[in-house]
Tab-separated table of C-alpha atoms in Angstrom:
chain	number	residue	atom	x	y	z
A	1	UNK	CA	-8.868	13.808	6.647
A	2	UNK	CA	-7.950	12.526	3.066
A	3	UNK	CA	-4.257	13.616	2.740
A	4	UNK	CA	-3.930	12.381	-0.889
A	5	UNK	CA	-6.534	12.935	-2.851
A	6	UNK	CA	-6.301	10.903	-6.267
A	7	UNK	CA	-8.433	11.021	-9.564
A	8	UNK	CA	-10.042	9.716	-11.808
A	9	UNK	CA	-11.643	6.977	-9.793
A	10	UNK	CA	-11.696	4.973	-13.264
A	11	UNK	CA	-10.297	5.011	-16.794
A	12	UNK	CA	-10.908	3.338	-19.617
A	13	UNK	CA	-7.861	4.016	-22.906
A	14	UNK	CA	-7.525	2.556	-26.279
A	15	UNK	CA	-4.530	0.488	-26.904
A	16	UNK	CA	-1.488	2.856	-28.259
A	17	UNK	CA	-3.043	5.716	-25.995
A	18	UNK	CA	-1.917	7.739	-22.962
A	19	UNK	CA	-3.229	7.020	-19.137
A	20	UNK	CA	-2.935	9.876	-16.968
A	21	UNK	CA	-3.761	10.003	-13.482
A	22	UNK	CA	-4.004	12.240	-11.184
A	23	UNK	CA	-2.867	13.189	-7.147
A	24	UNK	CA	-3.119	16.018	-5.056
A	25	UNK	CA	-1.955	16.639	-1.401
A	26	UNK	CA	-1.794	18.988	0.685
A	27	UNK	CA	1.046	18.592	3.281
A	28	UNK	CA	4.349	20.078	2.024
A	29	UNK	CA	6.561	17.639	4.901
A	30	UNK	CA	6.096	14.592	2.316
A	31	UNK	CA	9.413	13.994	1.027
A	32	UNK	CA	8.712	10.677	-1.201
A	33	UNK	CA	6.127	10.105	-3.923
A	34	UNK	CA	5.764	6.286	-5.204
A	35	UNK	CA	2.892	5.111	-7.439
A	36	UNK	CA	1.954	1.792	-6.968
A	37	UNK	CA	0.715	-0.689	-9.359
A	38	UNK	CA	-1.965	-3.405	-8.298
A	39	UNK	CA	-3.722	-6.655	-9.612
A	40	UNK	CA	-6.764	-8.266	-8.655
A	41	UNK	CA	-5.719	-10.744	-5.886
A	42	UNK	CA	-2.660	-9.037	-5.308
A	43	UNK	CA	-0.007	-7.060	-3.348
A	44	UNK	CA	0.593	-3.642	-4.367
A	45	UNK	CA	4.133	-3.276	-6.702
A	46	UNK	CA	6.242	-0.016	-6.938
A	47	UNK	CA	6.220	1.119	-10.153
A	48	UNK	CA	7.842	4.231	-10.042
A	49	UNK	CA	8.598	7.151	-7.528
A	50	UNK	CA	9.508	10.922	-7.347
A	51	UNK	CA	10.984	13.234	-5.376
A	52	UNK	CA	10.055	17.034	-4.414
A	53	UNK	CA	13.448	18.343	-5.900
A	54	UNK	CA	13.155	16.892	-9.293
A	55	UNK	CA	9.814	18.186	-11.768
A	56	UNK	CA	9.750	14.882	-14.312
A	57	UNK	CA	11.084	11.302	-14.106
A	58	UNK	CA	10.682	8.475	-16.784
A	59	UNK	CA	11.273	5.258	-16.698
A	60	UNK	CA	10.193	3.264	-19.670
A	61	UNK	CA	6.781	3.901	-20.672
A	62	UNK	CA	5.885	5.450	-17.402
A	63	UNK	CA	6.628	9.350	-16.497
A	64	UNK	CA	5.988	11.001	-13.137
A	65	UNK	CA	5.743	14.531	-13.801
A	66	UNK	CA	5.701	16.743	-10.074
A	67	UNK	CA	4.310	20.322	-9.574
A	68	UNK	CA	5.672	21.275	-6.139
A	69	UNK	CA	3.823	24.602	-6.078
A	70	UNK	CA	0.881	23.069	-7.028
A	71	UNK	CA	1.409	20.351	-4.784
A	72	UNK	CA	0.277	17.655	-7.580
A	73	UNK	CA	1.722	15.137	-9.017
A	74	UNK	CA	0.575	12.650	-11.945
A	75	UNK	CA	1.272	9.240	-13.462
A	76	UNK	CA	1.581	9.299	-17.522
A	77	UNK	CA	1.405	5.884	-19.522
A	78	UNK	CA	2.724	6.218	-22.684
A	79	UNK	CA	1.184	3.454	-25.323
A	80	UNK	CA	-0.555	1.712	-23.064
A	81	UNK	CA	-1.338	-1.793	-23.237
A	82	UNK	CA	-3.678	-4.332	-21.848
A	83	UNK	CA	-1.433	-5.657	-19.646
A	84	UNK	CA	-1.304	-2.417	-17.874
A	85	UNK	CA	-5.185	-2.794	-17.157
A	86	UNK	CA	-4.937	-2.879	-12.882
A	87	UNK	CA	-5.298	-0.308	-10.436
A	88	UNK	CA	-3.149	2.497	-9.583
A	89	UNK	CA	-2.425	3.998	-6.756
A	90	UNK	CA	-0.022	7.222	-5.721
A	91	UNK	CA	1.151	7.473	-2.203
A	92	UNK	CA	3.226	10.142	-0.390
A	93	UNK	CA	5.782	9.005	2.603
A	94	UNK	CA	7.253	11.378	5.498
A	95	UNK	CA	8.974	10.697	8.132
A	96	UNK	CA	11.570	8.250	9.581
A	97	UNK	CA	8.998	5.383	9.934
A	98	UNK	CA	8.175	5.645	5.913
A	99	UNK	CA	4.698	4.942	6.282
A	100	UNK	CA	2.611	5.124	3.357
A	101	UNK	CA	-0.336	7.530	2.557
A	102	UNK	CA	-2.028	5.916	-0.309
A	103	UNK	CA	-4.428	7.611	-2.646
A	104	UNK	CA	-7.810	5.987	-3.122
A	105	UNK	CA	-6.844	4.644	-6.064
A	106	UNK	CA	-7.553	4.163	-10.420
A	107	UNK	CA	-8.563	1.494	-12.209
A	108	UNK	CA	-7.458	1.842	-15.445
A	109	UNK	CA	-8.505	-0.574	-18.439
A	110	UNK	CA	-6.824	-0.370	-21.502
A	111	UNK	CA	-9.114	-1.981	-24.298
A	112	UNK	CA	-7.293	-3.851	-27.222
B	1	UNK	CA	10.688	-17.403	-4.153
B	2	UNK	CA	12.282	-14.811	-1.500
B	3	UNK	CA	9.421	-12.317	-1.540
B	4	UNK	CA	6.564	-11.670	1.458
B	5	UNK	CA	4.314	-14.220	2.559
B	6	UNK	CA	1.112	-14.516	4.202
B	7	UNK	CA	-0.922	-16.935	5.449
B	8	UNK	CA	-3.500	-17.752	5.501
B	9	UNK	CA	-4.786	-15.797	2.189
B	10	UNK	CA	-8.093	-16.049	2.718
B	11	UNK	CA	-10.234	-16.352	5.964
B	12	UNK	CA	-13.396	-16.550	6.878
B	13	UNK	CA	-14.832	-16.291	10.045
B	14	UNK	CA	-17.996	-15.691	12.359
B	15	UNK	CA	-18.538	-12.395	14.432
B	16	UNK	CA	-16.746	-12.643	17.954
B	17	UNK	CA	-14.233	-15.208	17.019
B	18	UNK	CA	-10.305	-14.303	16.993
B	19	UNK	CA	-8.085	-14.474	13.965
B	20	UNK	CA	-4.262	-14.819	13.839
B	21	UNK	CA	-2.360	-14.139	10.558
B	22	UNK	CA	0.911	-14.553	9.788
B	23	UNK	CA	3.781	-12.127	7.682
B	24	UNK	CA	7.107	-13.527	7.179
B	25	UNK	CA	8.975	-10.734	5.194
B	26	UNK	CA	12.079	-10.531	3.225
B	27	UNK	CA	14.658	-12.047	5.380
B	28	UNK	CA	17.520	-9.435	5.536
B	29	UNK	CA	14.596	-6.811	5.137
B	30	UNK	CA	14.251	-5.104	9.055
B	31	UNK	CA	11.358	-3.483	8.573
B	32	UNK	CA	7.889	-5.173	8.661
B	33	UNK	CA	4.503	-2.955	8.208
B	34	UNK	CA	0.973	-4.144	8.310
B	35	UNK	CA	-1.826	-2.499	5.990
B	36	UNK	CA	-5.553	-2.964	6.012
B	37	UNK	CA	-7.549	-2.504	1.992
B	38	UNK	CA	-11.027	-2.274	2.201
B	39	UNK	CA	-12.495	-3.045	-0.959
B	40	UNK	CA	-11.880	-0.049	-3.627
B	41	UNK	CA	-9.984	1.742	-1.506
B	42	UNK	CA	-6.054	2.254	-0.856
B	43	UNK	CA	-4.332	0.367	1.510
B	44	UNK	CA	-4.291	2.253	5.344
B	45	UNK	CA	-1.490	1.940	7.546
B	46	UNK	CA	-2.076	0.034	10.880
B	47	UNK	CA	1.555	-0.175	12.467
B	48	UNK	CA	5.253	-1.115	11.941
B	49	UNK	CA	8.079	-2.751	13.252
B	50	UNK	CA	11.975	-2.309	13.099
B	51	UNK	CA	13.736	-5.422	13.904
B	52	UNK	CA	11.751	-6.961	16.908
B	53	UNK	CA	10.192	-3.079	18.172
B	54	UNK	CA	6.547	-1.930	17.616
B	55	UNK	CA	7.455	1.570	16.514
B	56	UNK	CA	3.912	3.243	15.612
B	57	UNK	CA	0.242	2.292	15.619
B	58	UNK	CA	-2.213	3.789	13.419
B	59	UNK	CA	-5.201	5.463	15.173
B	60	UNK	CA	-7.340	2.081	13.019
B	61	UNK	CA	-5.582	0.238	15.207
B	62	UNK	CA	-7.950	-0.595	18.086
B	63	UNK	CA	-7.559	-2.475	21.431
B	64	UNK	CA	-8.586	-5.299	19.434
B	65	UNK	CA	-5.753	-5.744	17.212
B	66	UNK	CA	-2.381	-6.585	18.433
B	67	UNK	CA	0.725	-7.177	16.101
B	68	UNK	CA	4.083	-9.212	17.459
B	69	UNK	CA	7.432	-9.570	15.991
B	70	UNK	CA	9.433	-11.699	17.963
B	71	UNK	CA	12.969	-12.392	16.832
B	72	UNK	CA	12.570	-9.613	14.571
B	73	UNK	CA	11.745	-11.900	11.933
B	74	UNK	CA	8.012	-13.118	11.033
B	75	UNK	CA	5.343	-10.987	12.320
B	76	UNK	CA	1.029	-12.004	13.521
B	77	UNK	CA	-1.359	-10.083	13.475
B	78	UNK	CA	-4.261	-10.767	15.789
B	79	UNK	CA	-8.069	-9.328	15.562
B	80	UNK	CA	-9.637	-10.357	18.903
B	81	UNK	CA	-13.796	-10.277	18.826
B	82	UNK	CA	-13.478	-9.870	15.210
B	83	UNK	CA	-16.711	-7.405	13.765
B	84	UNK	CA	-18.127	-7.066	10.051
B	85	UNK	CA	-16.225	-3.707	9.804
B	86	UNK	CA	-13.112	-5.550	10.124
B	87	UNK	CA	-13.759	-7.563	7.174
B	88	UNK	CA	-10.687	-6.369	4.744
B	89	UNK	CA	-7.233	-7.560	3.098
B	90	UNK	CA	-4.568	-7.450	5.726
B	91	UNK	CA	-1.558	-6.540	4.002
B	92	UNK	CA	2.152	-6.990	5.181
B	93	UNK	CA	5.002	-5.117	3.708
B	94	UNK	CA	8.577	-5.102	4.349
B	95	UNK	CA	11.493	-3.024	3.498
B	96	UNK	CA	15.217	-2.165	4.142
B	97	UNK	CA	15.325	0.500	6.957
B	98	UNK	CA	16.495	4.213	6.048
B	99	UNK	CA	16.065	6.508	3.417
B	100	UNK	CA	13.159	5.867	1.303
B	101	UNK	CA	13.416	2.252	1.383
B	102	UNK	CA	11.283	0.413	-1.527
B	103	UNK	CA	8.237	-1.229	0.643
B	104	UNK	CA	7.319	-5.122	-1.173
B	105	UNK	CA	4.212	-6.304	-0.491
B	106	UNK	CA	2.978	-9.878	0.186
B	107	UNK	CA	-0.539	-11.191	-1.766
B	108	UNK	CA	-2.424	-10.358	1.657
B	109	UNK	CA	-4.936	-12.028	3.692
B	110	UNK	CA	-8.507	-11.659	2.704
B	111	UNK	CA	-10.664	-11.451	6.170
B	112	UNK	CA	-14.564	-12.001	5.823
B	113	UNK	CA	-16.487	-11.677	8.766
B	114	UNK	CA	-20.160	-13.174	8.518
């Protein structure tokens, strides 16, 4: 049972352009939503996180925006770059242990 | 550096054999969670620790695998009988306890089973 469901599998954006990616889930207990940012070869990073009570959240050229009805919430790059080219992942935590329920991931290139 | 480490990084190994790998986290970090990535996918919980105590096990994580923390500081992770299908990145997290405590990552430990 996929409990985050993420899209697109793959993106491709021109330097200067928006990234937007895409998560969906479907139990309302999740109380924490992180994306994570990873390159080839290593860990994944947090890169920014949400939660249910607040709609938008920015931090730099990155904006979480969160539809709590909808139960979706997405990743926005603003000018991306090429040193943003890794893949993304969003995840959803509940519970006291904070385990993480990762999507299935983006790979976004940005081309120069 | 003060961030998570894991060795080895890679491994490779033939069907049947055992593997150990090792996590040693953040030290003043008191939790310490183990991940498995199969290639193109995200990262699935396998189980996690508070201080020295095994708190949950994933369903993934068969009678095979068994995870230790003694001390409460680094953590193994053993695959006993190892199979192709466990052939992954083992990945070790660790994170302050409470809240919504950031989780940081080590590089992982590449497993390939031939």
């Amino acid at each position: 049972q996929q409990q985050v469901k993420q899209s697109p599998q793959s993106l491709i954006v021109q330097k200067g352009g928006i990234s937007i990616i895409n998560c969906a889930y479907e139990n309302t207990a999740f109380d924490y939503f992180p994306w994570y940012q990873q390159f080839p070869g290593k860990g994944p990073a947090l890169l920014i996180a949400i939660r249910p009570d607040v709609s938008e959240k920015k931090e730099g050229r990155f904006t979480i925006s969160f539809n709590k009805s909808a139960k979706q919430f997405s990743l926005h790059i603003m000018d991306s770059q090429p040193g943003d080219s890794a893949t993304y992942f969003c995840a959803v935590i509940m519970g006291a242990g904070n385990m993480l329920t990762f999507g299935g991931g983006t790979r976004l290139m940005v081309k120069p | 550096d003060t961030g998570v480490s894991q060795d080895p990084r890679h491994k490779i190994t033939k069907r049947g054999q055992n593997v150990t790998f090792r996590c040693d986290p953040i030290s003043e970090h008191n939790r310490l969670y183990w991940y498995r990535q199969t290639l193109g996918q995200g990262p699935e919980f396998l189980t996690y620790f508070q201080n020295e105590a095994q708190l949950e096990k994933s369903r993934l994580l068969s009678d095979r695998f068994s995870a230790e923390r003694p001390k409460g500081s680094f953590s193994t992770l053993e695959i006993q009988r190892t199979e192709q299908g466990d052939s992954a990145m083992y990945l070790c997290a660790s994170s302050f306890g409470g809240g919504t405590g950031e989780q940081y990552f080590g590089p992982g430990t590449r497993l390939t089973v031939t």
